PDB file of N, CA and C in Angstrom:
ATOM      1  N   MET A   1       0.844  -1.193   0.000  1.00  0.00           N
ATOM      2  CA  MET A   1       0.000   0.000   0.000  1.00  0.00           C
ATOM      3  C   MET A   1       0.882   1.247   0.000  1.00  0.00           C
ATOM      4  N   ASP A   2       0.581   2.196  -0.893  1.00  0.00           N
ATOM      5  CA  ASP A   2       1.351   3.429  -0.971  1.00  0.00           C
ATOM      6  C   ASP A   2       1.024   4.335   0.209  1.00  0.00           C
ATOM      7  N   GLU A   3       2.042   5.085   0.627  1.00  0.00           N
ATOM      8  CA  GLU A   3       1.819   6.056   1.691  1.00  0.00           C
ATOM      9  C   GLU A   3       1.010   7.221   1.121  1.00  0.00           C
ATOM     10  N   GLN A   4       0.092   7.758   1.900  1.00  0.00           N
ATOM     11  CA  GLN A   4      -0.715   8.899   1.483  1.00  0.00           C
ATOM     12  C   GLN A   4      -0.301  10.130   2.290  1.00  0.00           C
ATOM     13  N   SER A   5       0.149  11.145   1.595  1.00  0.00           N
ATOM     14  CA  SER A   5       0.558  12.388   2.233  1.00  0.00           C
ATOM     15  C   SER A   5      -0.662  13.218   2.599  1.00  0.00           C
ATOM     16  N   VAL A   6      -0.565  13.914   3.724  1.00  0.00           N
ATOM     17  CA  VAL A   6      -1.581  14.916   4.052  1.00  0.00           C
ATOM     18  C   VAL A   6      -1.097  16.293   3.596  1.00  0.00           C
ATOM     19  N   GLY A   7       0.067  16.305   2.934  1.00  0.00           N
ATOM     20  CA  GLY A   7       0.619  17.546   2.389  1.00  0.00           C
ATOM     21  C   GLY A   7       1.624  18.187   3.325  1.00  0.00           C
ATOM     22  N   PRO A   8       2.179  19.304   2.879  1.00  0.00           N
ATOM     23  CA  PRO A   8       3.111  20.045   3.735  1.00  0.00           C
ATOM     24  C   PRO A   8       2.390  20.598   4.964  1.00  0.00           C
ATOM     25  N   ARG A   9       2.989  20.427   6.118  1.00  0.00           N
ATOM     26  CA  ARG A   9       2.399  20.883   7.383  1.00  0.00           C
ATOM     27  C   ARG A   9       3.487  21.429   8.305  1.00  0.00           C
ATOM     28  N   ILE A  10       3.071  22.262   9.224  1.00  0.00           N
ATOM     29  CA  ILE A  10       3.909  22.647  10.360  1.00  0.00           C
ATOM     30  C   ILE A  10       3.638  21.595  11.422  1.00  0.00           C
ATOM     31  N   VAL A  11       4.689  20.982  11.934  1.00  0.00           N
ATOM     32  CA  VAL A  11       4.560  19.985  12.995  1.00  0.00           C
ATOM     33  C   VAL A  11       5.205  20.589  14.239  1.00  0.00           C
ATOM     34  N   HIS A  12       4.379  20.881  15.246  1.00  0.00           N
ATOM     35  CA  HIS A  12       4.884  21.476  16.485  1.00  0.00           C
ATOM     36  C   HIS A  12       5.138  20.350  17.483  1.00  0.00           C
ATOM     37  N   LEU A  13       6.382  20.270  17.965  1.00  0.00           N
ATOM     38  CA  LEU A  13       6.791  19.181  18.846  1.00  0.00           C
ATOM     39  C   LEU A  13       6.757  19.576  20.316  1.00  0.00           C
ATOM     40  N   VAL A  14       6.751  18.591  21.195  1.00  0.00           N
ATOM     41  CA  VAL A  14       6.746  18.851  22.636  1.00  0.00           C
ATOM     42  C   VAL A  14       7.999  19.619  23.064  1.00  0.00           C
ATOM     43  N   SER A  15       9.068  19.542  22.278  1.00  0.00           N
ATOM     44  CA  SER A  15      10.309  20.263  22.587  1.00  0.00           C
ATOM     45  C   SER A  15      10.188  21.755  22.303  1.00  0.00           C
ATOM     46  N   GLY A  16       9.098  22.156  21.620  1.00  0.00           N
ATOM     47  CA  GLY A  16       8.918  23.550  21.242  1.00  0.00           C
ATOM     48  C   GLY A  16       9.364  23.825  19.812  1.00  0.00           C
ATOM     49  N   GLU A  17      10.020  22.852  19.188  1.00  0.00           N
ATOM     50  CA  GLU A  17      10.472  23.001  17.808  1.00  0.00           C
ATOM     51  C   GLU A  17       9.307  22.922  16.836  1.00  0.00           C
ATOM     52  N   ASP A  18       9.426  23.653  15.751  1.00  0.00           N
ATOM     53  CA  ASP A  18       8.511  23.520  14.627  1.00  0.00           C
ATOM     54  C   ASP A  18       9.295  22.934  13.468  1.00  0.00           C
ATOM     55  N   ILE A  19       8.777  21.876  12.876  1.00  0.00           N
ATOM     56  CA  ILE A  19       9.366  21.280  11.686  1.00  0.00           C
ATOM     57  C   ILE A  19       8.330  21.404  10.587  1.00  0.00           C
ATOM     58  N   ILE A  20       8.786  21.808   9.417  1.00  0.00           N
ATOM     59  CA  ILE A  20       7.899  21.892   8.268  1.00  0.00           C
ATOM     60  C   ILE A  20       8.313  20.813   7.289  1.00  0.00           C
ATOM     61  N   GLY A  21       7.341  20.063   6.784  1.00  0.00           N
ATOM     62  CA  GLY A  21       7.639  19.018   5.814  1.00  0.00           C
ATOM     63  C   GLY A  21       6.351  18.387   5.303  1.00  0.00           C
ATOM     64  N   THR A  22       6.515  17.502   4.331  1.00  0.00           N
ATOM     65  CA  THR A  22       5.384  16.767   3.796  1.00  0.00           C
ATOM     66  C   THR A  22       5.124  15.584   4.714  1.00  0.00           C
ATOM     67  N   VAL A  23       3.933  15.530   5.291  1.00  0.00           N
ATOM     68  CA  VAL A  23       3.608  14.577   6.352  1.00  0.00           C
ATOM     69  C   VAL A  23       2.874  13.357   5.791  1.00  0.00           C
ATOM     70  N   TYR A  24       3.373  12.185   6.210  1.00  0.00           N
ATOM     71  CA  TYR A  24       2.751  10.903   5.880  1.00  0.00           C
ATOM     72  C   TYR A  24       2.415  10.206   7.198  1.00  0.00           C
ATOM     73  N   PRO A  25       1.123  10.043   7.538  1.00  0.00           N
ATOM     74  CA  PRO A  25       0.782   9.299   8.752  1.00  0.00           C
ATOM     75  C   PRO A  25       1.228   7.842   8.617  1.00  0.00           C
ATOM     76  N   ILE A  26       1.853   7.317   9.672  1.00  0.00           N
ATOM     77  CA  ILE A  26       2.248   5.910   9.739  1.00  0.00           C
ATOM     78  C   ILE A  26       1.809   5.379  11.098  1.00  0.00           C
ATOM     79  N   VAL A  27       1.877   4.102  11.300  1.00  0.00           N
ATOM     80  CA  VAL A  27       1.468   3.513  12.576  1.00  0.00           C
ATOM     81  C   VAL A  27       2.356   4.078  13.694  1.00  0.00           C
ATOM     82  N   GLY A  28       1.739   4.718  14.678  1.00  0.00           N
ATOM     83  CA  GLY A  28       2.457   5.239  15.845  1.00  0.00           C
ATOM     84  C   GLY A  28       3.142   6.573  15.653  1.00  0.00           C
ATOM     85  N   GLY A  29       2.972   7.197  14.483  1.00  0.00           N
ATOM     86  CA  GLY A  29       3.645   8.474  14.284  1.00  0.00           C
ATOM     87  C   GLY A  29       3.485   9.030  12.886  1.00  0.00           C
ATOM     88  N   TYR A  30       4.518   9.744  12.454  1.00  0.00           N
ATOM     89  CA  TYR A  30       4.475  10.426  11.172  1.00  0.00           C
ATOM     90  C   TYR A  30       5.842  10.370  10.511  1.00  0.00           C
ATOM     91  N   LYS A  31       5.834  10.132   9.216  1.00  0.00           N
ATOM     92  CA  LYS A  31       7.046  10.276   8.413  1.00  0.00           C
ATOM     93  C   LYS A  31       6.988  11.682   7.837  1.00  0.00           C
ATOM     94  N   ILE A  32       8.078  12.423   7.982  1.00  0.00           N
ATOM     95  CA  ILE A  32       8.152  13.781   7.471  1.00  0.00           C
ATOM     96  C   ILE A  32       9.194  13.792   6.352  1.00  0.00           C
ATOM     97  N   ALA A  33       8.749  14.050   5.126  1.00  0.00           N
ATOM     98  CA  ALA A  33       9.654  14.125   3.987  1.00  0.00           C
ATOM     99  C   ALA A  33      10.070  15.571   3.750  1.00  0.00           C
ATOM    100  N   ASP A  34      11.298  15.769   3.290  1.00  0.00           N
ATOM    101  CA  ASP A  34      11.851  17.101   3.018  1.00  0.00           C
ATOM    102  C   ASP A  34      11.679  18.042   4.215  1.00  0.00           C
ATOM    103  N   PRO A  35      12.127  17.613   5.410  1.00  0.00           N
ATOM    104  CA  PRO A  35      11.931  18.454   6.595  1.00  0.00           C
ATOM    105  C   PRO A  35      12.844  19.676   6.584  1.00  0.00           C
ATOM    106  N   ILE A  36      12.290  20.784   7.027  1.00  0.00           N
ATOM    107  CA  ILE A  36      13.055  22.022   7.193  1.00  0.00           C
ATOM    108  C   ILE A  36      12.672  22.650   8.526  1.00  0.00           C
ATOM    109  N   SER A  37      13.399  23.683   8.885  1.00  0.00           N
ATOM    110  CA  SER A  37      13.102  24.428  10.091  1.00  0.00           C
ATOM    111  C   SER A  37      12.960  25.894   9.703  1.00  0.00           C
ATOM    112  N   VAL A  38      12.458  26.684  10.603  1.00  0.00           N
ATOM    113  CA  VAL A  38      12.367  28.124  10.356  1.00  0.00           C
ATOM    114  C   VAL A  38      13.158  28.853  11.435  1.00  0.00           C
ATOM    115  N   ALA A  39      13.736  29.970  11.038  1.00  0.00           N
ATOM    116  CA  ALA A  39      14.463  30.817  11.987  1.00  0.00           C
ATOM    117  C   ALA A  39      13.750  32.163  12.043  1.00  0.00           C
ATOM    118  N   LEU A  40      13.480  32.613  13.239  1.00  0.00           N
ATOM    119  CA  LEU A  40      12.851  33.922  13.431  1.00  0.00           C
ATOM    120  C   LEU A  40      13.894  34.891  13.953  1.00  0.00           C
ATOM    121  N   THR A  41      14.051  36.020  13.268  1.00  0.00           N
ATOM    122  CA  THR A  41      14.994  37.052  13.698  1.00  0.00           C
ATOM    123  C   THR A  41      14.262  38.392  13.689  1.00  0.00           C
ATOM    124  N   PRO A  42      14.676  39.303  14.566  1.00  0.00           N
ATOM    125  CA  PRO A  42      14.027  40.614  14.568  1.00  0.00           C
ATOM    126  C   PRO A  42      14.213  41.318  13.220  1.00  0.00           C
ATOM    127  N   ALA A  43      13.177  42.015  12.783  1.00  0.00           N
ATOM    128  CA  ALA A  43      13.270  42.796  11.550  1.00  0.00           C
ATOM    129  C   ALA A  43      14.269  43.939  11.763  1.00  0.00           C
ATOM    130  N   PRO A  44      14.961  44.362  10.706  1.00  0.00           N
ATOM    131  CA  PRO A  44      15.962  45.432  10.841  1.00  0.00           C
ATOM    132  C   PRO A  44      15.419  46.718  11.451  1.00  0.00           C
ATOM    133  N   ASP A  45      14.157  47.041  11.169  1.00  0.00           N
ATOM    134  CA  ASP A  45      13.579  48.264  11.725  1.00  0.00           C
ATOM    135  C   ASP A  45      13.083  48.087  13.156  1.00  0.00           C
ATOM    136  N   GLY A  46      13.220  46.858  13.701  1.00  0.00           N
ATOM    137  CA  GLY A  46      12.804  46.600  15.068  1.00  0.00           C
ATOM    138  C   GLY A  46      11.325  46.293  15.218  1.00  0.00           C
ATOM    139  N   ARG A  47      10.593  46.307  14.125  1.00  0.00           N
ATOM    140  CA  ARG A  47       9.158  46.025  14.167  1.00  0.00           C
ATOM    141  C   ARG A  47       8.906  44.676  13.516  1.00  0.00           C
ATOM    142  N   GLY A  48       8.379  43.765  14.273  1.00  0.00           N
ATOM    143  CA  GLY A  48       8.063  42.452  13.732  1.00  0.00           C
ATOM    144  C   GLY A  48       9.278  41.534  13.670  1.00  0.00           C
ATOM    145  N   VAL A  49       9.115  40.452  12.930  1.00  0.00           N
ATOM    146  CA  VAL A  49      10.176  39.462  12.795  1.00  0.00           C
ATOM    147  C   VAL A  49      10.368  39.098  11.330  1.00  0.00           C
ATOM    148  N   ARG A  50      11.542  38.596  11.048  1.00  0.00           N
ATOM    149  CA  ARG A  50      11.862  38.090   9.719  1.00  0.00           C
ATOM    150  C   ARG A  50      11.881  36.568   9.820  1.00  0.00           C
ATOM    151  N   ILE A  51      11.229  35.902   8.875  1.00  0.00           N
ATOM    152  CA  ILE A  51      11.167  34.438   8.867  1.00  0.00           C
ATOM    153  C   ILE A  51      12.087  33.925   7.772  1.00  0.00           C
ATOM    154  N   SER A  52      12.980  33.001   8.136  1.00  0.00           N
ATOM    155  CA  SER A  52      13.894  32.401   7.172  1.00  0.00           C
ATOM    156  C   SER A  52      13.746  30.891   7.205  1.00  0.00           C
ATOM    157  N   ILE A  53      13.821  30.271   6.030  1.00  0.00           N
ATOM    158  CA  ILE A  53      13.824  28.818   5.945  1.00  0.00           C
ATOM    159  C   ILE A  53      15.264  28.349   6.034  1.00  0.00           C
ATOM    160  N   VAL A  54      15.493  27.362   6.894  1.00  0.00           N
ATOM    161  CA  VAL A  54      16.842  26.824   7.073  1.00  0.00           C
ATOM    162  C   VAL A  54      16.790  25.298   7.059  1.00  0.00           C
ATOM    163  N   PRO A  55      17.909  24.666   6.709  1.00  0.00           N
ATOM    164  CA  PRO A  55      17.919  23.200   6.785  1.00  0.00           C
ATOM    165  C   PRO A  55      17.631  22.750   8.213  1.00  0.00           C
ATOM    166  N   LEU A  56      17.048  21.570   8.341  1.00  0.00           N
ATOM    167  CA  LEU A  56      16.704  21.049   9.658  1.00  0.00           C
ATOM    168  C   LEU A  56      17.928  21.002  10.565  1.00  0.00           C
ATOM    169  N   ARG A  57      19.008  20.473  10.075  1.00  0.00           N
ATOM    170  CA  ARG A  57      20.280  20.440  10.801  1.00  0.00           C
ATOM    171  C   ARG A  57      21.368  20.882   9.829  1.00  0.00           C
ATOM    172  N   PRO A  58      21.716  22.167   9.832  1.00  0.00           N
ATOM    173  CA  PRO A  58      22.671  22.684   8.847  1.00  0.00           C
ATOM    174  C   PRO A  58      24.058  22.051   8.937  1.00  0.00           C
ATOM    175  N   TYR A  59      24.386  21.434  10.045  1.00  0.00           N
ATOM    176  CA  TYR A  59      25.701  20.828  10.234  1.00  0.00           C
ATOM    177  C   TYR A  59      25.718  19.349   9.872  1.00  0.00           C
ATOM    178  N   ALA A  60      24.603  18.825   9.365  1.00  0.00           N
ATOM    179  CA  ALA A  60      24.517  17.410   8.974  1.00  0.00           C
ATOM    180  C   ALA A  60      24.297  17.324   7.474  1.00  0.00           C
ATOM    181  N   LYS A  61      24.561  16.132   6.925  1.00  0.00           N
ATOM    182  CA  LYS A  61      24.211  15.915   5.530  1.00  0.00           C
ATOM    183  C   LYS A  61      22.716  16.097   5.383  1.00  0.00           C
ATOM    184  N   GLU A  62      22.272  16.285   4.168  1.00  0.00           N
ATOM    185  CA  GLU A  62      20.856  16.515   3.911  1.00  0.00           C
ATOM    186  C   GLU A  62      19.999  15.389   4.482  1.00  0.00           C
ATOM    187  N   ILE A  63      18.942  15.757   5.160  1.00  0.00           N
ATOM    188  CA  ILE A  63      18.001  14.791   5.734  1.00  0.00           C
ATOM    189  C   ILE A  63      16.800  14.729   4.800  1.00  0.00           C
ATOM    190  N   ASP A  64      16.622  13.580   4.125  1.00  0.00           N
ATOM    191  CA  ASP A  64      15.526  13.432   3.174  1.00  0.00           C
ATOM    192  C   ASP A  64      14.184  13.210   3.859  1.00  0.00           C
ATOM    193  N   SER A  65      14.206  12.462   4.972  1.00  0.00           N
ATOM    194  CA  SER A  65      12.976  12.212   5.713  1.00  0.00           C
ATOM    195  C   SER A  65      13.315  11.796   7.132  1.00  0.00           C
ATOM    196  N   MET A  66      12.305  11.827   7.973  1.00  0.00           N
ATOM    197  CA  MET A  66      12.472  11.444   9.374  1.00  0.00           C
ATOM    198  C   MET A  66      11.154  10.896   9.885  1.00  0.00           C
ATOM    199  N   VAL A  67      11.213  10.136  10.965  1.00  0.00           N
ATOM    200  CA  VAL A  67      10.011   9.596  11.597  1.00  0.00           C
ATOM    201  C   VAL A  67       9.902  10.194  12.988  1.00  0.00           C
ATOM    202  N   ILE A  68       8.710  10.673  13.310  1.00  0.00           N
ATOM    203  CA  ILE A  68       8.454  11.268  14.621  1.00  0.00           C
ATOM    204  C   ILE A  68       7.303  10.508  15.270  1.00  0.00           C
ATOM    205  N   SER A  69       7.499  10.103  16.512  1.00  0.00           N
ATOM    206  CA  SER A  69       6.454   9.418  17.270  1.00  0.00           C
ATOM    207  C   SER A  69       5.279  10.367  17.512  1.00  0.00           C
ATOM    208  N   GLU A  70       4.070   9.834  17.450  1.00  0.00           N
ATOM    209  CA  GLU A  70       2.895  10.674  17.687  1.00  0.00           C
ATOM    210  C   GLU A  70       2.903  11.254  19.099  1.00  0.00           C
ATOM    211  N   ASP A  71       3.622  10.626  20.037  1.00  0.00           N
ATOM    212  CA  ASP A  71       3.725  11.133  21.405  1.00  0.00           C
ATOM    213  C   ASP A  71       4.521  12.437  21.489  1.00  0.00           C
ATOM    214  N   HIS A  72       5.299  12.744  20.448  1.00  0.00           N
ATOM    215  CA  HIS A  72       6.130  13.953  20.451  1.00  0.00           C
ATOM    216  C   HIS A  72       5.505  15.113  19.697  1.00  0.00           C
ATOM    217  N   VAL A  73       4.330  14.894  19.117  1.00  0.00           N
ATOM    218  CA  VAL A  73       3.655  15.931  18.331  1.00  0.00           C
ATOM    219  C   VAL A  73       2.532  16.545  19.153  1.00  0.00           C
ATOM    220  N   ILE A  74       2.578  17.866  19.299  1.00  0.00           N
ATOM    221  CA  ILE A  74       1.492  18.564  20.001  1.00  0.00           C
ATOM    222  C   ILE A  74       0.376  18.895  19.014  1.00  0.00           C
ATOM    223  N   PHE A  75       0.752  19.474  17.869  1.00  0.00           N
ATOM    224  CA  PHE A  75      -0.254  19.766  16.842  1.00  0.00           C
ATOM    225  C   PHE A  75       0.406  19.884  15.484  1.00  0.00           C
ATOM    226  N   MET A  76      -0.441  19.823  14.449  1.00  0.00           N
ATOM    227  CA  MET A  76      -0.025  20.078  13.078  1.00  0.00           C
ATOM    228  C   MET A  76      -0.949  21.146  12.514  1.00  0.00           C
ATOM    229  N   ALA A  77      -0.405  21.958  11.616  1.00  0.00           N
ATOM    230  CA  ALA A  77      -1.213  23.006  10.993  1.00  0.00           C
ATOM    231  C   ALA A  77      -0.813  23.171   9.532  1.00  0.00           C
ATOM    232  N   GLU A  78      -1.781  23.622   8.732  1.00  0.00           N
ATOM    233  CA  GLU A  78      -1.488  23.918   7.337  1.00  0.00           C
ATOM    234  C   GLU A  78      -0.620  25.161   7.261  1.00  0.00           C
ATOM    235  N   LEU A  79       0.155  25.252   6.186  1.00  0.00           N
ATOM    236  CA  LEU A  79       1.019  26.414   5.966  1.00  0.00           C
ATOM    237  C   LEU A  79       0.220  27.561   5.349  1.00  0.00           C
ATOM    238  N   SER A  80       0.630  28.783   5.642  1.00  0.00           N
ATOM    239  CA  SER A  80       0.053  29.934   4.953  1.00  0.00           C
ATOM    240  C   SER A  80       0.442  29.834   3.480  1.00  0.00           C
ATOM    241  N   GLU A  81      -0.258  30.533   2.621  1.00  0.00           N
ATOM    242  CA  GLU A  81       0.054  30.495   1.182  1.00  0.00           C
ATOM    243  C   GLU A  81       1.491  30.940   0.925  1.00  0.00           C
ATOM    244  N   GLN A  82       1.944  31.990   1.618  1.00  0.00           N
ATOM    245  CA  GLN A  82       3.312  32.484   1.428  1.00  0.00           C
ATOM    246  C   GLN A  82       4.341  31.439   1.877  1.00  0.00           C
ATOM    247  N   MET A  83       4.113  30.815   3.012  1.00  0.00           N
ATOM    248  CA  MET A  83       5.058  29.817   3.511  1.00  0.00           C
ATOM    249  C   MET A  83       5.032  28.578   2.633  1.00  0.00           C
ATOM    250  N   LEU A  84       3.859  28.174   2.153  1.00  0.00           N
ATOM    251  CA  LEU A  84       3.761  27.027   1.260  1.00  0.00           C
ATOM    252  C   LEU A  84       4.555  27.283  -0.017  1.00  0.00           C
ATOM    253  N   SER A  85       4.412  28.469  -0.570  1.00  0.00           N
ATOM    254  CA  SER A  85       5.154  28.829  -1.775  1.00  0.00           C
ATOM    255  C   SER A  85       6.664  28.815  -1.510  1.00  0.00           C
ATOM    256  N   SER A  86       7.081  29.356  -0.383  1.00  0.00           N
ATOM    257  CA  SER A  86       8.503  29.372  -0.018  1.00  0.00           C
ATOM    258  C   SER A  86       9.034  27.962   0.217  1.00  0.00           C
ATOM    259  N   TYR A  87       8.228  27.116   0.866  1.00  0.00           N
ATOM    260  CA  TYR A  87       8.630  25.730   1.121  1.00  0.00           C
ATOM    261  C   TYR A  87       8.818  24.987  -0.198  1.00  0.00           C
ATOM    262  N   LYS A  88       7.854  25.141  -1.105  1.00  0.00           N
ATOM    263  CA  LYS A  88       7.955  24.465  -2.403  1.00  0.00           C
ATOM    264  C   LYS A  88       9.183  24.936  -3.173  1.00  0.00           C
ATOM    265  N   ALA A  89       9.454  26.227  -3.154  1.00  0.00           N
ATOM    266  CA  ALA A  89      10.629  26.760  -3.851  1.00  0.00           C
ATOM    267  C   ALA A  89      11.915  26.232  -3.212  1.00  0.00           C
ATOM    268  N   TYR A  90      11.946  26.152  -1.881  1.00  0.00           N
ATOM    269  CA  TYR A  90      13.142  25.703  -1.165  1.00  0.00           C
ATOM    270  C   TYR A  90      13.424  24.221  -1.403  1.00  0.00           C
ATOM    271  N   THR A  91      12.387  23.406  -1.452  1.00  0.00           N
ATOM    272  CA  THR A  91      12.587  21.960  -1.577  1.00  0.00           C
ATOM    273  C   THR A  91      12.577  21.486  -3.025  1.00  0.00           C
ATOM    274  N   SER A  92      12.341  22.385  -3.957  1.00  0.00           N
ATOM    275  CA  SER A  92      12.305  22.027  -5.371  1.00  0.00           C
ATOM    276  C   SER A  92      13.691  22.205  -5.994  1.00  0.00           C
ATOM    277  N   ASN A  93      13.952  21.472  -7.046  1.00  0.00           N
ATOM    278  CA  ASN A  93      15.194  21.646  -7.800  1.00  0.00           C
ATOM    279  C   ASN A  93      15.030  22.668  -8.904  1.00  0.00           C
ATOM    280  N   ILE A  94      13.863  23.261  -8.995  1.00  0.00           N
ATOM    281  CA  ILE A  94      13.599  24.257 -10.025  1.00  0.00           C
ATOM    282  C   ILE A  94      13.981  25.625  -9.489  1.00  0.00           C
ATOM    283  N   VAL A  95      14.779  26.347 -10.245  1.00  0.00           N
ATOM    284  CA  VAL A  95      15.186  27.698  -9.855  1.00  0.00           C
ATOM    285  C   VAL A  95      14.184  28.677 -10.441  1.00  0.00           C
ATOM    286  N   ILE A  96      13.573  29.457  -9.561  1.00  0.00           N
ATOM    287  CA  ILE A  96      12.573  30.434  -9.985  1.00  0.00           C
ATOM    288  C   ILE A  96      13.210  31.820  -9.882  1.00  0.00           C
ATOM    289  N   PRO A  97      13.402  32.507 -11.040  1.00  0.00           N
ATOM    290  CA  PRO A  97      14.044  33.826 -10.978  1.00  0.00           C
ATOM    291  C   PRO A  97      13.138  34.836 -10.288  1.00  0.00           C
ATOM    292  N   GLU A  98      13.776  35.789  -9.635  1.00  0.00           N
ATOM    293  CA  GLU A  98      13.004  36.846  -8.989  1.00  0.00           C
ATOM    294  C   GLU A  98      12.483  37.793 -10.054  1.00  0.00           C
ATOM    295  N   ALA A  99      11.283  38.284  -9.845  1.00  0.00           N
ATOM    296  CA  ALA A  99      10.715  39.270 -10.770  1.00  0.00           C
ATOM    297  C   ALA A  99      11.377  40.605 -10.520  1.00  0.00           C
ATOM    298  N   PRO A 100      11.624  41.379 -11.578  1.00  0.00           N
ATOM    299  CA  PRO A 100      12.215  42.704 -11.357  1.00  0.00           C
ATOM    300  C   PRO A 100      11.214  43.608 -10.660  1.00  0.00           C
ATOM    301  N   ALA A 101      11.741  44.603  -9.962  1.00  0.00           N
ATOM    302  CA  ALA A 101      10.867  45.576  -9.307  1.00  0.00           C
ATOM    303  C   ALA A 101      10.091  46.326 -10.370  1.00  0.00           C
ATOM    304  N   LEU A 102       8.862  46.701 -10.077  1.00  0.00           N
ATOM    305  CA  LEU A 102       8.044  47.419 -11.051  1.00  0.00           C
ATOM    306  C   LEU A 102       8.703  48.707 -11.510  1.00  0.00           C
ATOM    307  N   SER A 103       9.409  49.391 -10.611  1.00  0.00           N
ATOM    308  CA  SER A 103      10.051  50.657 -10.980  1.00  0.00           C
ATOM    309  C   SER A 103      11.086  50.454 -12.082  1.00  0.00           C
ATOM    310  N   SER A 104      11.744  49.287 -12.124  1.00  0.00           N
ATOM    311  CA  SER A 104      12.753  49.051 -13.151  1.00  0.00           C
ATOM    312  C   SER A 104      12.110  48.833 -14.522  1.00  0.00           C
ATOM    313  N   LEU A 105      10.851  48.424 -14.550  1.00  0.00           N
ATOM    314  CA  LEU A 105      10.162  48.244 -15.824  1.00  0.00           C
ATOM    315  C   LEU A 105       9.743  49.567 -16.433  1.00  0.00           C
ATOM    316  N   LEU A 106       9.599  50.587 -15.608  1.00  0.00           N
ATOM    317  CA  LEU A 106       9.132  51.884 -16.081  1.00  0.00           C
ATOM    318  C   LEU A 106      10.254  52.773 -16.586  1.00  0.00           C
ATOM    319  N   SER A 107      11.494  52.437 -16.298  1.00  0.00           N
ATOM    320  CA  SER A 107      12.589  53.310 -16.725  1.00  0.00           C
ATOM    321  C   SER A 107      13.146  52.920 -18.064  1.00  0.00           C
TER     322      SER A 107
END
């Protein structure tokens, strides 16, 4: 039987960590494919925060998937449209060029 994904999700763990990845329910837990983490840093102007996507463990070889016991998961949530788009771009091998600023098109 093929594994059925519930799609990309934020998985909040009892440790307080958030892992983002494509979630596959399995007996006793979840397989998380293409797991990443997020880093929150203060915005340069001091208002709000900046969200960055980072490898799950930047000091380790790439982690393709992981298994997490259901006892370690507090909740799962769907990603916002912006985060979903960023996650797909980060985990894809397709390079998407940035659009030029509108002001550069007018000059």
